[in-house]
Structure formats: structure tokens, C-alpha cells
Coordinates of C-alpha atoms in Angstrom, one line a residue:
M1 CA 81.8 -12.8 31.9
N2 CA 83.6 -14.8 29.7
Q3 CA 81.4 -15.3 26.5
P4 CA 81.4 -18.9 24.7
P5 CA 82.9 -18.3 21.4
I6 CA 81.5 -17.8 17.9
P7 CA 80.6 -21.2 16.0
P8 CA 82.0 -20.9 12.6
I9 CA 79.8 -20.3 9.6
P10 CA 79.8 -23.0 7.1
E11 CA 81.6 -21.5 3.6
S12 CA 78.4 -22.3 2.1
Q13 CA 76.2 -19.3 3.9
S14 CA 79.4 -16.8 4.3
R15 CA 80.4 -13.9 2.7
Q16 CA 83.4 -11.7 3.9
C17 CA 82.9 -8.3 5.0
P18 CA 84.6 -6.0 2.6
N19 CA 85.5 -3.8 5.1
C20 CA 87.8 -6.3 7.9
G21 CA 87.6 -9.1 5.7
Q22 CA 85.8 -11.3 8.4
S23 CA 83.8 -14.2 7.4
V24 CA 79.6 -13.0 8.0
A25 CA 76.1 -14.5 7.1
T26 CA 75.4 -14.3 3.7
N27 CA 71.3 -12.5 4.7
A28 CA 73.5 -10.2 7.6
P29 CA 72.5 -6.7 7.8
R30 CA 75.8 -5.5 9.1
C31 CA 79.4 -7.1 10.0
T32 CA 80.1 -9.0 13.3
N33 CA 83.5 -7.8 13.3
C34 CA 83.7 -4.3 12.4
G35 CA 79.5 -3.1 12.2
A36 CA 80.3 -1.5 9.0
A37 CA 76.6 -2.1 6.7
L38 CA 76.3 -5.3 4.2
I39 CA 73.1 -5.1 2.4
T40 CA 72.8 -2.3 0.0
S41 CA 69.2 -0.9 -0.6
S42 CA 68.1 -2.0 -4.2
S43 CA 67.3 0.2 -6.7
P44 CA 64.1 0.7 -7.9
G45 CA 62.8 -1.3 -10.5
V46 CA 61.9 0.4 -14.0
W47 CA 58.1 -0.4 -13.7
K48 CA 58.4 1.5 -10.3
V49 CA 60.4 4.6 -11.9
L50 CA 58.7 4.1 -15.3
L51 CA 55.3 4.8 -13.6
A52 CA 56.5 7.7 -11.3
C53 CA 57.6 9.8 -14.5
A54 CA 53.9 9.2 -15.5
L55 CA 52.7 10.5 -12.6
G56 CA 55.4 13.3 -12.9
L57 CA 53.9 14.3 -15.7
V58 CA 50.2 13.7 -15.1
A59 CA 51.6 16.5 -12.4
L60 CA 52.7 19.0 -14.9
G61 CA 49.4 18.8 -16.4
L62 CA 47.2 19.5 -13.9
G63 CA 49.3 21.8 -12.6
A64 CA 49.9 24.1 -15.7
M65 CA 46.0 23.5 -16.6
G66 CA 45.6 24.4 -12.1
A67 CA 47.5 27.5 -13.0
C68 CA 45.3 28.7 -16.2
F69 CA 42.6 28.1 -14.1
M70 CA 43.9 29.7 -11.1
L71 CA 44.4 33.0 -13.0
F72 CA 40.9 33.6 -15.3
G73 CA 39.3 32.5 -12.2
G74 CA 41.2 35.0 -10.4
L75 CA 40.5 37.5 -13.1
S76 CA 36.4 37.2 -12.7
L77 CA 36.0 37.1 -9.2
T78 CA 34.9 40.7 -10.0
S79 CA 32.1 39.6 -11.1
G80 CA 31.6 37.1 -8.2
N81 CA 32.7 34.0 -10.5
F82 CA 34.8 31.1 -8.2
S83 CA 33.9 28.1 -10.1
L84 CA 37.1 28.7 -12.4
A85 CA 39.1 29.1 -9.5
F86 CA 38.0 26.5 -7.7
I87 CA 38.3 24.3 -10.5
G88 CA 42.2 25.3 -10.7
L89 CA 42.4 24.7 -6.5
L90 CA 41.3 21.0 -7.8
L91 CA 43.5 20.7 -10.7
S92 CA 46.3 22.1 -8.3
G93 CA 45.2 19.8 -5.6
G94 CA 45.1 16.1 -7.9
A95 CA 48.8 17.6 -9.1
A96 CA 50.6 17.8 -5.8
L97 CA 48.9 13.9 -4.5
C98 CA 50.3 12.9 -8.3
I99 CA 53.7 14.0 -7.1
W100 CA 53.1 12.6 -3.9
G101 CA 52.1 9.0 -4.7
A102 CA 55.3 8.9 -7.1
V103 CA 57.7 10.1 -3.8
R104 CA 56.2 7.7 -2.4
L105 CA 56.6 4.9 -5.0
L106 CA 60.3 5.0 -5.8
K107 CA 60.9 5.3 -1.7
R108 CA 59.4 1.9 -1.2

């Protein structure tokens, strides 16, 4: 089939493909000639990285406290006291949620 030729893109709305040199639209995700990806992923903002680091530190603290509570709660399981082990489990779950939140934040 004969397709009509693609009209040229005005210079003010175009850029060159770094792979083949073809003129492509500024907002095009791929080169129409060679298919090379043109839009690079943006890096996370500074506030996202700082918030993810803060979540990581909170996760570290919660995880350490949870491990201590589980250790001492596990030692007291012979007396039938499950409360310390349960608190340790809750703290470890909180640490896991902080890590999950940090990963999700950085993926956006």
C-alpha cells in the first residue's frame, strides 16, 4: 500500500534523535525512524530521597526494637507470656511497611 509521506516537523517543535540523527517531535517517546527511546526517566526529587532515607531509618529502629522484643518475648514463652513476642512481631511489621513505603516512593 502506498502511504502518504509524513509531513516534516517544524524546527521549533523538533529535536534530533541521538541514535540516527532523524528529526523527531520534542515530546515523542521513540524515534519514528529507528525506534530508539527518547524520553529518559526522571530521577526522583530530593525530597523523595530524603523521605525514603527517613523511612529507612525508622524501619531500622523498628526492626531492631522488634527483634529485641521477640528475643526477650521468646525467652519468656515458657512462662506463658506472649505479649512481648507479639509486640516484637508488630514492630517488625511496622519496619516492613516502612521499607515498602520507601520503595514505592522511589519508584514513582
